[in-house]
PDB file of C-alpha atoms and ligand atoms in Angstrom:
ATOM      1  CA  MET P   1       4.595  -4.385  13.797  1.00 69.00           C
ATOM      2  CA  GLY P   2       1.409  -4.883  15.818  1.00 72.00           C
ATOM      3  CA  THR P   3       1.412  -6.830  19.069  1.00 73.00           C
ATOM      4  CA  LYS P   4      -0.551  -9.765  17.708  1.00 72.00           C
ATOM      5  CA  ALA P   5       1.523  -9.828  14.523  1.00 71.00           C
ATOM      6  CA  ARG P   6       4.683 -10.020  16.640  1.00 68.00           C
ATOM      7  CA  GLU P   7       3.213 -12.791  18.702  1.00 70.00           C
ATOM      8  CA  ILE P   8       2.428 -14.814  15.582  1.00 72.00           C
ATOM      9  CA  VAL P   9       5.748 -14.403  13.792  1.00 76.00           C
ATOM     10  CA  GLY P  10       7.939 -14.115  16.870  1.00 73.00           C
ATOM     11  CA  SER P  11      11.697 -14.307  16.557  1.00 72.00           C
ATOM     12  CA  ASP P  12      11.564 -15.376  12.919  1.00 87.00           C
ATOM     13  CA  SER P  13      10.651 -11.944  11.598  1.00 91.00           C
ATOM     14  CA  LYS P  14      14.245 -10.868  10.807  1.00 93.00           C
ATOM     15  CA  LYS P  15      14.906 -14.015   8.806  1.00 95.00           C
ATOM     16  CA  ILE P  16      11.612 -13.659   6.966  1.00 96.00           C
ATOM     17  CA  VAL P  17      12.313 -10.013   6.138  1.00 97.00           C
ATOM     18  CA  ALA P  18      15.696 -11.042   4.708  1.00 98.00           C
ATOM     19  CA  LEU P  19      14.031 -13.623   2.444  1.00 98.00           C
ATOM     20  CA  LEU P  20      11.369 -11.115   1.403  1.00 98.00           C
ATOM     21  CA  ASN P  21      14.045  -8.564   0.535  1.00 98.00           C
ATOM     22  CA  LYS P  22      15.861 -11.078  -1.654  1.00 98.00           C
ATOM     23  CA  ALA P  23      12.634 -11.710  -3.556  1.00 98.00           C
ATOM     24  CA  PHE P  24      12.090  -7.944  -3.696  1.00 98.00           C
ATOM     25  CA  ALA P  25      15.484  -7.551  -5.409  1.00 98.00           C
ATOM     26  CA  ASP P  26      14.476 -10.240  -7.919  1.00 98.00           C
ATOM     27  CA  GLU P  27      11.242  -8.447  -8.737  1.00 98.00           C
ATOM     28  CA  TRP P  28      12.910  -5.126  -9.513  1.00 98.00           C
ATOM     29  CA  LEU P  29      15.472  -6.801 -11.743  1.00 98.00           C
ATOM     30  CA  ALA P  30      12.740  -8.850 -13.451  1.00 98.00           C
ATOM     31  CA  TYR P  31      10.706  -5.681 -13.932  1.00 98.00           C
ATOM     32  CA  TYR P  32      13.605  -3.920 -15.625  1.00 98.00           C
ATOM     33  CA  GLN P  33      14.571  -6.926 -17.719  1.00 98.00           C
ATOM     34  CA  TYR P  34      11.022  -7.077 -19.095  1.00 98.00           C
ATOM     35  CA  TRP P  35      10.671  -3.319 -19.440  1.00 98.00           C
ATOM     36  CA  VAL P  36      13.900  -2.770 -21.367  1.00 98.00           C
ATOM     37  CA  GLY P  37      13.438  -6.032 -23.294  1.00 98.00           C
ATOM     38  CA  ALA P  38      10.101  -4.733 -24.573  1.00 98.00           C
ATOM     39  CA  LYS P  39      11.832  -1.572 -25.826  1.00 98.00           C
ATOM     40  CA  VAL P  40      14.561  -3.328 -27.805  1.00 98.00           C
ATOM     41  CA  ALA P  41      12.647  -6.421 -29.003  1.00 98.00           C
ATOM     42  CA  CYS P  42      12.754  -7.224 -32.694  1.00 97.00           C
ATOM     43  CA  GLY P  43      11.798 -10.128 -34.955  1.00 95.00           C
ATOM     44  CA  GLN P  44       8.744 -12.211 -35.719  1.00 90.00           C
ATOM     45  CA  MET P  45       5.548 -11.681 -33.718  1.00 92.00           C
ATOM     46  CA  ARG P  46       7.189  -8.601 -32.240  1.00 95.00           C
ATOM     47  CA  ASN P  47       3.907  -6.932 -31.280  1.00 96.00           C
ATOM     48  CA  ALA P  48       2.515  -9.950 -29.453  1.00 96.00           C
ATOM     49  CA  VAL P  49       5.782 -10.466 -27.588  1.00 97.00           C
ATOM     50  CA  VAL P  50       6.120  -6.787 -26.642  1.00 98.00           C
ATOM     51  CA  ALA P  51       2.556  -6.755 -25.276  1.00 98.00           C
ATOM     52  CA  GLU P  52       3.309  -9.787 -23.103  1.00 98.00           C
ATOM     53  CA  LEU P  53       6.647  -8.405 -21.879  1.00 98.00           C
ATOM     54  CA  GLU P  54       5.008  -5.090 -20.947  1.00 98.00           C
ATOM     55  CA  GLN P  55       2.208  -6.876 -19.103  1.00 98.00           C
ATOM     56  CA  HIS P  56       4.705  -8.965 -17.168  1.00 98.00           C
ATOM     57  CA  ALA P  57       6.821  -5.904 -16.332  1.00 98.00           C
ATOM     58  CA  GLY P  58       3.757  -4.341 -14.705  1.00 98.00           C
ATOM     59  CA  GLU P  59       3.058  -7.494 -12.741  1.00 98.00           C
ATOM     60  CA  GLU P  60       6.646  -7.796 -11.455  1.00 98.00           C
ATOM     61  CA  LEU P  61       6.390  -4.204 -10.235  1.00 98.00           C
ATOM     62  CA  LYS P  62       3.149  -5.085  -8.493  1.00 98.00           C
ATOM     63  CA  HIS P  63       4.924  -8.028  -6.822  1.00 99.00           C
ATOM     64  CA  ALA P  64       7.648  -5.667  -5.579  1.00 98.00           C
ATOM     65  CA  GLY P  65       4.883  -3.579  -4.000  1.00 98.00           C
ATOM     66  CA  MET P  66       3.245  -6.597  -2.348  1.00 98.00           C
ATOM     67  CA  LEU P  67       6.588  -7.706  -0.879  1.00 98.00           C
ATOM     68  CA  THR P  68       7.329  -4.203   0.415  1.00 98.00           C
ATOM     69  CA  GLU P  69       4.020  -4.087   2.219  1.00 97.00           C
ATOM     70  CA  ARG P  70       4.801  -7.318   4.054  1.00 96.00           C
ATOM     71  CA  ILE P  71       8.383  -6.263   4.820  1.00 96.00           C
ATOM     72  CA  ILE P  72       7.073  -3.116   6.469  1.00 95.00           C
ATOM     73  CA  GLN P  73       4.332  -5.008   8.342  1.00 94.00           C
ATOM     74  CA  LEU P  74       7.077  -7.215   9.793  1.00 93.00           C
ATOM     75  CA  GLY P  75       8.994  -4.177  11.015  1.00 93.00           C
ATOM     76  CA  GLY P  76      11.607  -4.399   8.275  1.00 95.00           C
ATOM     77  CA  GLN P  77      12.813  -1.994   5.623  1.00 97.00           C
ATOM     78  CA  PRO P  78      12.787  -2.648   1.894  1.00 98.00           C
ATOM     79  CA  LEU P  79      16.182  -2.426   0.172  1.00 98.00           C
ATOM     80  CA  LEU P  80      16.799   1.283  -0.292  1.00 98.00           C
ATOM     81  CA  LYS P  81      19.555   1.243  -2.907  1.00 98.00           C
ATOM     82  CA  PRO P  82      19.378  -0.314  -6.378  1.00 98.00           C
ATOM     83  CA  GLU P  83      22.953  -1.564  -5.938  1.00 98.00           C
ATOM     84  CA  ASP P  84      21.556  -3.869  -3.226  1.00 98.00           C
ATOM     85  CA  TRP P  85      19.315  -5.548  -5.808  1.00 98.00           C
ATOM     86  CA  TYR P  86      22.411  -7.071  -7.387  1.00 98.00           C
ATOM     87  CA  LYS P  87      23.814  -8.114  -4.020  1.00 98.00           C
ATOM     88  CA  GLN P  88      20.589  -9.715  -2.770  1.00 98.00           C
ATOM     89  CA  THR P  89      19.052 -11.241  -5.888  1.00 98.00           C
ATOM     90  CA  ASN P  90      18.342 -14.978  -6.144  1.00 98.00           C
ATOM     91  CA  CYS P  91      17.719 -15.006  -9.879  1.00 98.00           C
ATOM     92  CA  GLY P  92      20.124 -12.363 -11.158  1.00 98.00           C
ATOM     93  CA  TYR P  93      19.713 -10.172 -14.194  1.00 98.00           C
ATOM     94  CA  ASP P  94      20.044 -11.224 -17.834  1.00 97.00           C
ATOM     95  CA  ALA P  95      20.692  -8.172 -19.987  1.00 98.00           C
ATOM     96  CA  PRO P  96      18.786  -8.453 -23.275  1.00 97.00           C
ATOM     97  CA  ALA P  97      21.991  -8.151 -25.287  1.00 97.00           C
ATOM     98  CA  ASP P  98      20.414 -10.187 -28.097  1.00 98.00           C
ATOM     99  CA  PRO P  99      17.121  -8.376 -28.798  1.00 97.00           C
ATOM    100  CA  SER P 100      15.654 -11.105 -31.025  1.00 97.00           C
ATOM    101  CA  VAL P 101      12.286 -12.131 -29.633  1.00 97.00           C
ATOM    102  CA  LYS P 102      13.296 -15.775 -29.284  1.00 96.00           C
ATOM    103  CA  ALA P 103      16.357 -14.920 -27.216  1.00 97.00           C
ATOM    104  CA  LEU P 104      14.282 -12.581 -25.040  1.00 98.00           C
ATOM    105  CA  LEU P 105      11.647 -15.239 -24.471  1.00 98.00           C
ATOM    106  CA  LYS P 106      14.241 -17.838 -23.527  1.00 98.00           C
ATOM    107  CA  GLN P 107      15.936 -15.462 -21.057  1.00 98.00           C
ATOM    108  CA  ASN P 108      12.663 -14.537 -19.443  1.00 98.00           C
ATOM    109  CA  ILE P 109      11.457 -18.146 -19.250  1.00 98.00           C
ATOM    110  CA  LYS P 110      14.640 -18.934 -17.333  1.00 98.00           C
ATOM    111  CA  GLY P 111      13.911 -15.997 -15.032  1.00 98.00           C
ATOM    112  CA  GLU P 112      10.368 -17.162 -14.399  1.00 98.00           C
ATOM    113  CA  GLN P 113      11.533 -20.676 -13.586  1.00 98.00           C
ATOM    114  CA  CYS P 114      13.924 -19.243 -11.022  1.00 98.00           C
ATOM    115  CA  ALA P 115      11.123 -17.049  -9.610  1.00 98.00           C
ATOM    116  CA  ILE P 116       8.832 -20.074  -9.249  1.00 98.00           C
ATOM    117  CA  GLU P 117      11.548 -21.932  -7.324  1.00 98.00           C
ATOM    118  CA  THR P 118      12.209 -18.894  -5.165  1.00 98.00           C
ATOM    119  CA  TYR P 119       8.567 -18.544  -4.097  1.00 98.00           C
ATOM    120  CA  LEU P 120       8.236 -22.252  -3.540  1.00 98.00           C
ATOM    121  CA  LYS P 121      11.256 -22.124  -1.227  1.00 98.00           C
ATOM    122  CA  LEU P 122       9.916 -19.021   0.505  1.00 98.00           C
ATOM    123  CA  ALA P 123       6.569 -20.725   1.087  1.00 98.00           C
ATOM    124  CA  GLU P 124       8.339 -23.772   2.525  1.00 97.00           C
ATOM    125  CA  ALA P 125      10.563 -21.621   4.747  1.00 96.00           C
ATOM    126  CA  VAL P 126       7.631 -19.803   6.374  1.00 95.00           C
ATOM    127  CA  LYS P 127       5.112 -22.633   6.423  1.00 95.00           C
ATOM    128  CA  GLY P 128       3.633 -23.015   9.899  1.00 91.00           C
ATOM    129  CA  LYS P 129       5.458 -19.848  11.056  1.00 91.00           C
ATOM    130  CA  ASP P 130       3.988 -16.933   9.158  1.00 93.00           C
ATOM    131  CA  ILE P 131       0.717 -17.632   7.442  1.00 93.00           C
ATOM    132  CA  VAL P 132       0.449 -14.176   5.823  1.00 95.00           C
ATOM    133  CA  THR P 133       3.839 -14.485   4.109  1.00 96.00           C
ATOM    134  CA  TYR P 134       2.988 -18.063   3.198  1.00 97.00           C
ATOM    135  CA  HIS P 135      -0.129 -16.930   1.342  1.00 98.00           C
ATOM    136  CA  LEU P 136       1.722 -14.027  -0.244  1.00 98.00           C
ATOM    137  CA  ALA P 137       4.391 -16.382  -1.611  1.00 98.00           C
ATOM    138  CA  LEU P 138       1.736 -18.662  -3.110  1.00 98.00           C
ATOM    139  CA  GLU P 139      -0.186 -15.747  -4.586  1.00 98.00           C
ATOM    140  CA  ILE P 140       2.901 -14.397  -6.334  1.00 98.00           C
ATOM    141  CA  MET P 141       3.985 -17.882  -7.398  1.00 98.00           C
ATOM    142  CA  LYS P 142       0.662 -18.306  -9.167  1.00 98.00           C
ATOM    143  CA  ASP P 143       1.443 -15.252 -11.311  1.00 98.00           C
ATOM    144  CA  GLU P 144       4.956 -16.541 -12.051  1.00 98.00           C
ATOM    145  CA  LEU P 145       3.545 -19.891 -13.185  1.00 98.00           C
ATOM    146  CA  GLU P 146       1.239 -18.022 -15.527  1.00 98.00           C
ATOM    147  CA  HIS P 147       4.145 -15.907 -16.805  1.00 98.00           C
ATOM    148  CA  GLU P 148       6.177 -18.994 -17.626  1.00 98.00           C
ATOM    149  CA  GLU P 149       3.228 -20.535 -19.418  1.00 98.00           C
ATOM    150  CA  ASP P 150       2.527 -17.372 -21.458  1.00 98.00           C
ATOM    151  CA  LEU P 151       6.136 -17.084 -22.604  1.00 98.00           C
ATOM    152  CA  GLU P 152       6.444 -20.771 -23.425  1.00 98.00           C
ATOM    153  CA  ALA P 153       3.244 -20.573 -25.475  1.00 97.00           C
ATOM    154  CA  LEU P 154       4.640 -17.639 -27.492  1.00 96.00           C
ATOM    155  CA  LEU P 155       7.907 -19.447 -28.098  1.00 96.00           C
ATOM    156  CA  ALA P 156       6.018 -22.580 -29.174  1.00 95.00           C
ATOM    157  CA  ASP P 157       3.899 -20.521 -31.611  1.00 92.00           C
ATOM    158  CA  MET P 158       7.080 -19.276 -33.249  1.00 88.00           C
ATOM    159  CA  THR P 159       8.867 -22.568 -33.307  1.00 83.00           C
ATOM    160  CA  HIS P 160       5.987 -24.537 -34.824  1.00 76.00           C
ATOM    161  CA  LYS P 161       5.368 -22.210 -37.741  1.00 60.00           C
TER     162      LYS P 161
HETATM  163 FE1  LIG Y 201       7.239 -11.489  -9.997  1.00 82.86          FE
HETATM  164 FE1  LIG Y 202       7.086 -13.221 -13.466  1.00 82.86          FE
HETATM  165 MG1  LIG Y 203       0.974 -12.784 -19.303  1.00 82.86          MG
END
């Protein structure tokens, strides 16, 4: 971490890295849940749902990358073992055991709602302490809000037919 960066974040950097790593674990699990969900999905509007799930998978992976960058800037290390994702996650992992599109959408909506809360809490935790992480949390949260909205719109399209 650079001198000025250390000066800004100070003694909070370890705590912030820990929070960032928990969100990092969430993103990998969300990525996989979307990725594998898109493979097994079946039912009405399958193509539209698969396209959305694949898009979101890519965006969760991008979020994992953004978090890693900040973790490293703060002098931390991203979680190195997938088994740590399960230990550190806030939002957990919902296996798409029921591959019907409605069940997948409901699972992923729940995941997005948890992600939104997680980034809101992260933003609150670093507010006034680490402006870069604060902006990062809000930037990612904006994507998660959009994800929730996209999935809810698909579910509504199905339900109101
Ligand atoms: Fe995400
Ligand atoms: Fe998301
Ligand atoms: Mg989308």
